[in-house]
Amino acid sequence: MGSIQPEQLAMPANVDLDYDVLIIGAGLSGIYSLIRMRQMGLRARVIEAGSGEGGTWFWNRYPGARFDSESYSYIFSFSDELLKEWDWTEHFSPQPETLKYAQFIVNKFNLKCDMQFNTKVKAAHFQTSNNSWLTTDEHGKTYSSRWLVSCMGILNEPTLPAIPGVHDFQGQGFHTARWPENGMDAIAGKRVGIIGTGATAIQTIQEIKKVVGSLTVFQRTANWTAPLRNTKISKEEMTEIRGQYPDIFAKCAESGSCFIHLRDPRSTFDLDAEEREAHWEMLYAKPGFSKWLSNFHDISTNREANRLFSEFISKKMRERVDDPVVAEKLIPKNHGFGTRRVPLEGGYYEAFNQTNVELVDLTENPIERVTAEGIKTKDKDFEFDVIIYATGFDAVTGSFRAVDIKGVNGVDLQDIWGTGIRTFLGLTVQHFPNMFMIMGPHQMFGNIPRSIEYAVDWVSDFIGFAKEKGLTYAEATEEGMDEWTTHVHQCAKGLLANEVDSWMTGVNKNLAHKQVRTISRYNGPAPGYRKRCNEVKAKEYAGLVIK
């Protein structure tokens, strides 16, 4: 069990602190964390940099933004009332509806009175004198709390490309995560350039192709994608779905990545070529991640199996792009299908059949700089009215880099992670007592709300345990952190995804500190993650020093 010092069980409550719990971030993690803390009668406060709640769905308002989880698997399961009252209108909810869902929860549980917006956290320092955290915002105001819960998100810090002249452009330029309110009006009929062909770019391109005067797509790395096949949900179907929620959540709990899709236990080579092709056609016709997450189990580990399915998808791509030269440029050659997180689309490839859409392959014609008028490549000067940067995020750890986090004796979190990420359960870090991370590195991700609910419940249960026992200090042991980090690395072995540069392997070529692959996420199956965390809890939090 955790190491408890009995003589300290009678320590006084947090009467001299501003809050029992300070929560950074008002996305889904922060919203549910606040609900759980309130249920335990704790004084909690959410601090949020934006002007409203919603997190990812507050910031990412670019056209086409939507999640790739089925809506009814994305919804929180903790409240039967929420499940009864909320109706989804599409199988894969668009950003405006998902933001409304977050707002609906906040209003239903009257959470805004404990939320503070337009407040960016700049520093959080542990106070050894009274086992508390002192958090400072951008205005210099401080907040003291016993517990600090980071709900800052995994895709929260947008990055611009590492290209000279980004700020020299005299037209309108913006990152997709900072899409302006008049964004569609601003690009209507205009000459538009977009840098990037990742998930955000794919969703954006398939929408803005309808209104731009011309569109030039600058592609550094081609990405695999597949049809989303989204459809509307009628009121009658929503009633049926509501009755299926228990089965939906049970399937998500069984799934390796918290989606409703279960991996096929067969090998690619258990079927002959004709049977295999027919099976893949069936998966391809299904909506969502079926073609990725319901595929044969060895697609993610066997190079030949992955090559065969990648070629199957390549044929589908060639069928949809009129120009065979453009089609080949859009087909990835440096990684296989599913070795990066697969974006889903609805009309992306057809964009390149429009006469006003051009693809620039940056492996052949690299960008030299952004100019006042547009973008200069090795072979051509492009003039634009608008430049859109769909260039990703400082993923997973970027939110932590943006805050000066110091633990016991002033230890800096970035120094601890400087030679590689180390955590305990992906939930806390040695030298940083009383600090917990929701969707931090080394946690299970996948279908995010399913993962959020589990992580928040685990952290909340521990804080409730500490309250009951009169504990005011919890710190990961070195042994616990070493064992967990070793386990995380073992789970990553043999996966083709960890041989590819992507945000999932800690790489962002736009950032000097993210040029080398790292293990930043939990690669094992979600049921295995929960099993290990539950075992720690059952042993009264073995792996933590608590007092």
mmCIF file of N, CA and C in Angstrom, residues 73-157:
data_model
loop_
_atom_site.group_PDB
_atom_site.id
_atom_site.type_symbol
_atom_site.label_atom_id
_atom_site.label_comp_id
_atom_site.label_asym_id
_atom_site.label_seq_id
_atom_site.Cartn_x
_atom_site.Cartn_y
_atom_site.Cartn_z
ATOM 1 N N SER A 73 -20.630 7.629 -28.514
ATOM 2 C CA SER A 73 -19.540 7.052 -27.720
ATOM 3 C C SER A 73 -18.676 8.152 -27.109
ATOM 4 N N TYR A 74 -18.869 9.374 -27.575
ATOM 5 C CA TYR A 74 -18.090 10.523 -27.098
ATOM 6 C C TYR A 74 -18.729 11.151 -25.864
ATOM 7 N N ILE A 75 -20.009 10.915 -25.678
ATOM 8 C CA ILE A 75 -20.766 11.558 -24.603
ATOM 9 C C ILE A 75 -20.322 11.026 -23.240
ATOM 10 N N PHE A 76 -20.370 11.877 -22.222
ATOM 11 C CA PHE A 76 -20.071 11.436 -20.860
ATOM 12 C C PHE A 76 -21.121 10.417 -20.400
ATOM 13 N N SER A 77 -20.682 9.474 -19.568
ATOM 14 C CA SER A 77 -21.589 8.431 -19.083
ATOM 15 C C SER A 77 -21.970 8.605 -17.617
ATOM 16 N N PHE A 78 -21.406 9.604 -16.933
ATOM 17 C CA PHE A 78 -21.557 9.684 -15.472
ATOM 18 C C PHE A 78 -22.955 10.097 -15.014
ATOM 19 N N SER A 79 -23.741 10.680 -15.901
ATOM 20 C CA SER A 79 -25.045 11.212 -15.502
ATOM 21 C C SER A 79 -26.149 10.658 -16.395
ATOM 22 N N ASP A 80 -27.081 9.912 -15.806
ATOM 23 C CA ASP A 80 -28.223 9.411 -16.569
ATOM 24 C C ASP A 80 -29.076 10.560 -17.094
ATOM 25 N N GLU A 81 -29.153 11.630 -16.314
ATOM 26 C CA GLU A 81 -29.943 12.786 -16.758
ATOM 27 C C GLU A 81 -29.366 13.377 -18.038
ATOM 28 N N LEU A 82 -28.040 13.509 -18.080
ATOM 29 C CA LEU A 82 -27.398 14.030 -19.288
ATOM 30 C C LEU A 82 -27.697 13.138 -20.484
ATOM 31 N N LEU A 83 -27.610 11.844 -20.281
ATOM 32 C CA LEU A 83 -27.850 10.900 -21.371
ATOM 33 C C LEU A 83 -29.290 11.005 -21.874
ATOM 34 N N LYS A 84 -30.218 11.277 -20.974
ATOM 35 C CA LYS A 84 -31.627 11.384 -21.358
ATOM 36 C C LYS A 84 -31.932 12.714 -22.039
ATOM 37 N N GLU A 85 -31.240 13.761 -21.627
ATOM 38 C CA GLU A 85 -31.608 15.110 -22.066
ATOM 39 C C GLU A 85 -30.885 15.574 -23.327
ATOM 40 N N TRP A 86 -29.696 15.015 -23.592
ATOM 41 C CA TRP A 86 -28.922 15.528 -24.721
ATOM 42 C C TRP A 86 -29.174 14.701 -25.980
ATOM 43 N N ASP A 87 -29.493 15.389 -27.077
ATOM 44 C CA ASP A 87 -29.688 14.745 -28.378
ATOM 45 C C ASP A 87 -28.558 15.126 -29.319
ATOM 46 N N TRP A 88 -27.956 14.131 -29.943
ATOM 47 C CA TRP A 88 -27.001 14.392 -31.023
ATOM 48 C C TRP A 88 -27.773 14.466 -32.334
ATOM 49 N N THR A 89 -27.323 15.322 -33.255
ATOM 50 C CA THR A 89 -28.006 15.454 -34.545
ATOM 51 C C THR A 89 -27.238 14.794 -35.679
ATOM 52 N N GLU A 90 -25.964 14.430 -35.419
ATOM 53 C CA GLU A 90 -25.158 13.753 -36.433
ATOM 54 C C GLU A 90 -24.377 12.622 -35.779
ATOM 55 N N HIS A 91 -24.048 11.616 -36.576
ATOM 56 C CA HIS A 91 -23.278 10.489 -36.044
ATOM 57 C C HIS A 91 -21.872 10.919 -35.637
ATOM 58 N N PHE A 92 -21.345 11.930 -36.308
ATOM 59 C CA PHE A 92 -20.039 12.491 -35.950
ATOM 60 C C PHE A 92 -20.237 13.998 -35.804
ATOM 61 N N SER A 93 -20.330 14.427 -34.569
ATOM 62 C CA SER A 93 -20.776 15.788 -34.266
ATOM 63 C C SER A 93 -19.801 16.849 -34.763
ATOM 64 N N PRO A 94 -20.319 17.922 -35.370
ATOM 65 C CA PRO A 94 -19.472 19.054 -35.763
ATOM 66 C C PRO A 94 -19.118 19.909 -34.552
ATOM 67 N N GLN A 95 -18.097 20.719 -34.711
ATOM 68 C CA GLN A 95 -17.597 21.546 -33.605
ATOM 69 C C GLN A 95 -18.679 22.394 -32.931
ATOM 70 N N PRO A 96 -19.535 23.091 -33.663
ATOM 71 C CA PRO A 96 -20.523 23.930 -32.962
ATOM 72 C C PRO A 96 -21.418 23.122 -32.025
ATOM 73 N N GLU A 97 -21.819 21.930 -32.450
ATOM 74 C CA GLU A 97 -22.686 21.117 -31.600
ATOM 75 C C GLU A 97 -21.930 20.577 -30.388
ATOM 76 N N THR A 98 -20.673 20.189 -30.575
ATOM 77 C CA THR A 98 -19.893 19.670 -29.455
ATOM 78 C C THR A 98 -19.627 20.768 -28.435
ATOM 79 N N LEU A 99 -19.385 21.987 -28.919
ATOM 80 C CA LEU A 99 -19.224 23.116 -28.000
ATOM 81 C C LEU A 99 -20.519 23.354 -27.221
ATOM 82 N N LYS A 100 -21.650 23.257 -27.907
ATOM 83 C CA LYS A 100 -22.939 23.418 -27.218
ATOM 84 C C LYS A 100 -23.125 22.335 -26.157
ATOM 85 N N TYR A 101 -22.622 21.140 -26.436
ATOM 86 C CA TYR A 101 -22.718 20.052 -25.453
ATOM 87 C C TYR A 101 -21.936 20.406 -24.188
ATOM 88 N N ALA A 102 -20.715 20.916 -24.373
ATOM 89 C CA ALA A 102 -19.913 21.331 -23.214
ATOM 90 C C ALA A 102 -20.627 22.437 -22.439
ATOM 91 N N GLN A 103 -21.196 23.389 -23.160
ATOM 92 C CA GLN A 103 -21.921 24.488 -22.512
ATOM 93 C C GLN A 103 -23.171 23.979 -21.795
ATOM 94 N N PHE A 104 -23.812 22.994 -22.388
ATOM 95 C CA PHE A 104 -25.007 22.397 -21.786
ATOM 96 C C PHE A 104 -24.680 21.779 -20.427
ATOM 97 N N ILE A 105 -23.555 21.071 -20.348
ATOM 98 C CA ILE A 105 -23.143 20.458 -19.079
ATOM 99 C C ILE A 105 -22.863 21.542 -18.038
ATOM 100 N N VAL A 106 -22.115 22.558 -18.455
ATOM 101 C CA VAL A 106 -21.762 23.641 -17.530
ATOM 102 C C VAL A 106 -23.014 24.318 -16.983
ATOM 103 N N ASN A 107 -23.980 24.569 -17.848
ATOM 104 C CA ASN A 107 -25.209 25.229 -17.399
ATOM 105 C C ASN A 107 -26.060 24.309 -16.525
ATOM 106 N N LYS A 108 -26.132 23.045 -16.900
ATOM 107 C CA LYS A 108 -26.964 22.102 -16.145
ATOM 108 C C LYS A 108 -26.481 21.964 -14.709
ATOM 109 N N PHE A 109 -25.165 21.930 -14.526
ATOM 110 C CA PHE A 109 -24.611 21.739 -13.187
ATOM 111 C C PHE A 109 -24.185 23.064 -12.537
ATOM 112 N N ASN A 110 -24.568 24.170 -13.188
ATOM 113 C CA ASN A 110 -24.291 25.505 -12.629
ATOM 114 C C ASN A 110 -22.814 25.649 -12.259
ATOM 115 N N LEU A 111 -21.944 25.384 -13.210
ATOM 116 C CA LEU A 111 -20.509 25.364 -12.935
ATOM 117 C C LEU A 111 -19.828 26.717 -13.113
ATOM 118 N N LYS A 112 -20.446 27.627 -13.836
ATOM 119 C CA LYS A 112 -19.741 28.865 -14.196
ATOM 120 C C LYS A 112 -19.332 29.700 -12.992
ATOM 121 N N CYS A 113 -20.067 29.583 -11.906
ATOM 122 C CA CYS A 113 -19.721 30.375 -10.729
ATOM 123 C C CYS A 113 -18.382 29.948 -10.140
ATOM 124 N N ASP A 114 -17.903 28.772 -10.513
ATOM 125 C CA ASP A 114 -16.599 28.301 -10.047
ATOM 126 C C ASP A 114 -15.580 28.247 -11.182
ATOM 127 N N MET A 115 -15.859 28.983 -12.248
ATOM 128 C CA MET A 115 -14.945 29.048 -13.386
ATOM 129 C C MET A 115 -14.491 30.484 -13.598
ATOM 130 N N GLN A 116 -13.245 30.634 -13.961
ATOM 131 C CA GLN A 116 -12.669 31.962 -14.198
ATOM 132 C C GLN A 116 -12.040 31.958 -15.582
ATOM 133 N N PHE A 117 -12.574 32.789 -16.487
ATOM 134 C CA PHE A 117 -12.129 32.803 -17.877
ATOM 135 C C PHE A 117 -11.144 33.946 -18.136
ATOM 136 N N ASN A 118 -10.600 33.949 -19.349
ATOM 137 C CA ASN A 118 -9.631 34.979 -19.757
ATOM 138 C C ASN A 118 -8.475 35.082 -18.764
ATOM 139 N N THR A 119 -8.056 33.941 -18.257
ATOM 140 C CA THR A 119 -6.996 33.904 -17.251
ATOM 141 C C THR A 119 -6.000 32.812 -17.615
ATOM 142 N N LYS A 120 -4.842 33.209 -18.092
ATOM 143 C CA LYS A 120 -3.815 32.249 -18.494
ATOM 144 C C LYS A 120 -2.848 32.015 -17.339
ATOM 145 N N VAL A 121 -2.640 30.765 -17.009
ATOM 146 C CA VAL A 121 -1.710 30.412 -15.935
ATOM 147 C C VAL A 121 -0.280 30.526 -16.446
ATOM 148 N N LYS A 122 0.555 31.210 -15.689
ATOM 149 C CA LYS A 122 1.959 31.382 -16.071
ATOM 150 C C LYS A 122 2.899 30.514 -15.244
ATOM 151 N N ALA A 123 2.547 30.258 -13.975
ATOM 152 C CA ALA A 123 3.454 29.507 -13.103
ATOM 153 C C ALA A 123 2.665 28.762 -12.041
ATOM 154 N N ALA A 124 3.235 27.636 -11.608
ATOM 155 C CA ALA A 124 2.680 26.873 -10.489
ATOM 156 C C ALA A 124 3.856 26.302 -9.718
ATOM 157 N N HIS A 125 4.007 26.690 -8.461
ATOM 158 C CA HIS A 125 5.146 26.278 -7.639
ATOM 159 C C HIS A 125 4.647 25.575 -6.375
ATOM 160 N N PHE A 126 5.255 24.432 -6.076
ATOM 161 C CA PHE A 126 4.886 23.704 -4.865
ATOM 162 C C PHE A 126 5.487 24.385 -3.647
ATOM 163 N N GLN A 127 4.681 24.503 -2.599
ATOM 164 C CA GLN A 127 5.100 25.144 -1.350
ATOM 165 C C GLN A 127 5.342 24.070 -0.286
ATOM 166 N N THR A 128 6.609 23.788 -0.029
ATOM 167 C CA THR A 128 6.957 22.731 0.921
ATOM 168 C C THR A 128 6.496 23.057 2.335
ATOM 169 N N SER A 129 6.417 24.332 2.658
ATOM 170 C CA SER A 129 6.091 24.740 4.031
ATOM 171 C C SER A 129 4.720 24.259 4.486
ATOM 172 N N ASN A 130 3.769 24.176 3.542
ATOM 173 C CA ASN A 130 2.421 23.737 3.937
ATOM 174 C C ASN A 130 1.790 22.769 2.934
ATOM 175 N N ASN A 131 2.636 22.097 2.148
ATOM 176 C CA ASN A 131 2.147 21.076 1.205
ATOM 177 C C ASN A 131 1.026 21.615 0.313
ATOM 178 N N SER A 132 1.309 22.697 -0.370
ATOM 179 C CA SER A 132 0.289 23.307 -1.226
ATOM 180 C C SER A 132 0.933 23.787 -2.523
ATOM 181 N N TRP A 133 0.071 24.205 -3.443
ATOM 182 C CA TRP A 133 0.535 24.796 -4.696
ATOM 183 C C TRP A 133 0.168 26.271 -4.726
ATOM 184 N N LEU A 134 1.109 27.077 -5.198
ATOM 185 C CA LEU A 134 0.858 28.498 -5.418
ATOM 186 C C LEU A 134 0.913 28.732 -6.922
ATOM 187 N N THR A 135 -0.227 29.058 -7.483
ATOM 188 C CA THR A 135 -0.354 29.233 -8.927
ATOM 189 C C THR A 135 -0.499 30.719 -9.234
ATOM 190 N N THR A 136 0.197 31.176 -10.275
ATOM 191 C CA THR A 136 0.193 32.595 -10.640
ATOM 192 C C THR A 136 -0.323 32.754 -12.063
ATOM 193 N N ASP A 137 -1.237 33.698 -12.266
ATOM 194 C CA ASP A 137 -1.741 33.920 -13.617
ATOM 195 C C ASP A 137 -0.969 35.038 -14.310
ATOM 196 N N GLU A 138 -1.330 35.325 -15.547
ATOM 197 C CA GLU A 138 -0.601 36.292 -16.363
ATOM 198 C C GLU A 138 -0.705 37.712 -15.821
ATOM 199 N N HIS A 139 -1.668 37.954 -14.948
ATOM 200 C CA HIS A 139 -1.845 39.282 -14.366
ATOM 201 C C HIS A 139 -1.132 39.424 -13.027
ATOM 202 N N GLY A 140 -0.492 38.343 -12.581
ATOM 203 C CA GLY A 140 0.230 38.379 -11.317
ATOM 204 C C GLY A 140 -0.587 37.946 -10.117
ATOM 205 N N LYS A 141 -1.848 37.619 -10.327
ATOM 206 C CA LYS A 141 -2.684 37.160 -9.218
ATOM 207 C C LYS A 141 -2.296 35.734 -8.849
ATOM 208 N N THR A 142 -2.318 35.423 -7.551
ATOM 209 C CA THR A 142 -1.930 34.092 -7.085
ATOM 210 C C THR A 142 -3.126 33.350 -6.490
ATOM 211 N N TYR A 143 -3.031 32.013 -6.539
ATOM 212 C CA TYR A 143 -4.082 31.136 -6.035
ATOM 213 C C TYR A 143 -3.403 29.993 -5.282
ATOM 214 N N SER A 144 -3.761 29.809 -4.032
ATOM 215 C CA SER A 144 -3.183 28.709 -3.262
ATOM 216 C C SER A 144 -4.185 27.562 -3.176
ATOM 217 N N SER A 145 -3.682 26.341 -3.279
ATOM 218 C CA SER A 145 -4.560 25.170 -3.230
ATOM 219 C C SER A 145 -3.780 23.967 -2.722
ATOM 220 N N ARG A 146 -4.507 23.040 -2.105
ATOM 221 C CA ARG A 146 -3.859 21.807 -1.661
ATOM 222 C C ARG A 146 -3.480 20.939 -2.857
ATOM 223 N N TRP A 147 -4.414 20.825 -3.794
ATOM 224 C CA TRP A 147 -4.221 19.950 -4.948
ATOM 225 C C TRP A 147 -4.267 20.780 -6.230
ATOM 226 N N LEU A 148 -3.447 20.387 -7.191
ATOM 227 C CA LEU A 148 -3.414 21.035 -8.504
ATOM 228 C C LEU A 148 -3.723 19.973 -9.553
ATOM 229 N N VAL A 149 -4.745 20.221 -10.360
ATOM 230 C CA VAL A 149 -5.151 19.266 -11.390
ATOM 231 C C VAL A 149 -5.025 19.933 -12.755
ATOM 232 N N SER A 150 -4.128 19.409 -13.581
ATOM 233 C CA SER A 150 -3.932 19.944 -14.927
ATOM 234 C C SER A 150 -4.927 19.306 -15.884
ATOM 235 N N CYS A 151 -5.750 20.145 -16.492
ATOM 236 C CA CYS A 151 -6.698 19.713 -17.524
ATOM 237 C C CYS A 151 -6.450 20.546 -18.777
ATOM 238 N N MET A 152 -5.180 20.701 -19.128
ATOM 239 C CA MET A 152 -4.794 21.640 -20.186
ATOM 240 C C MET A 152 -4.894 21.051 -21.584
ATOM 241 N N GLY A 153 -5.095 19.743 -21.702
ATOM 242 C CA GLY A 153 -5.309 19.152 -23.017
ATOM 243 C C GLY A 153 -4.038 18.708 -23.703
ATOM 244 N N ILE A 154 -4.200 17.813 -24.697
ATOM 245 C CA ILE A 154 -3.042 17.259 -25.405
ATOM 246 C C ILE A 154 -2.743 17.999 -26.707
ATOM 247 N N LEU A 155 -3.710 18.745 -27.221
ATOM 248 C CA LEU A 155 -3.501 19.510 -28.458
ATOM 249 C C LEU A 155 -3.958 20.942 -28.192
ATOM 250 N N ASN A 156 -3.128 21.647 -27.434
ATOM 251 C CA ASN A 156 -3.547 22.940 -26.897
ATOM 252 C C ASN A 156 -2.651 24.099 -27.314
ATOM 253 N N GLU A 157 -1.397 23.803 -27.688
ATOM 254 C CA GLU A 157 -0.446 24.862 -28.025
ATOM 255 C C GLU A 157 -0.155 24.836 -29.528
#
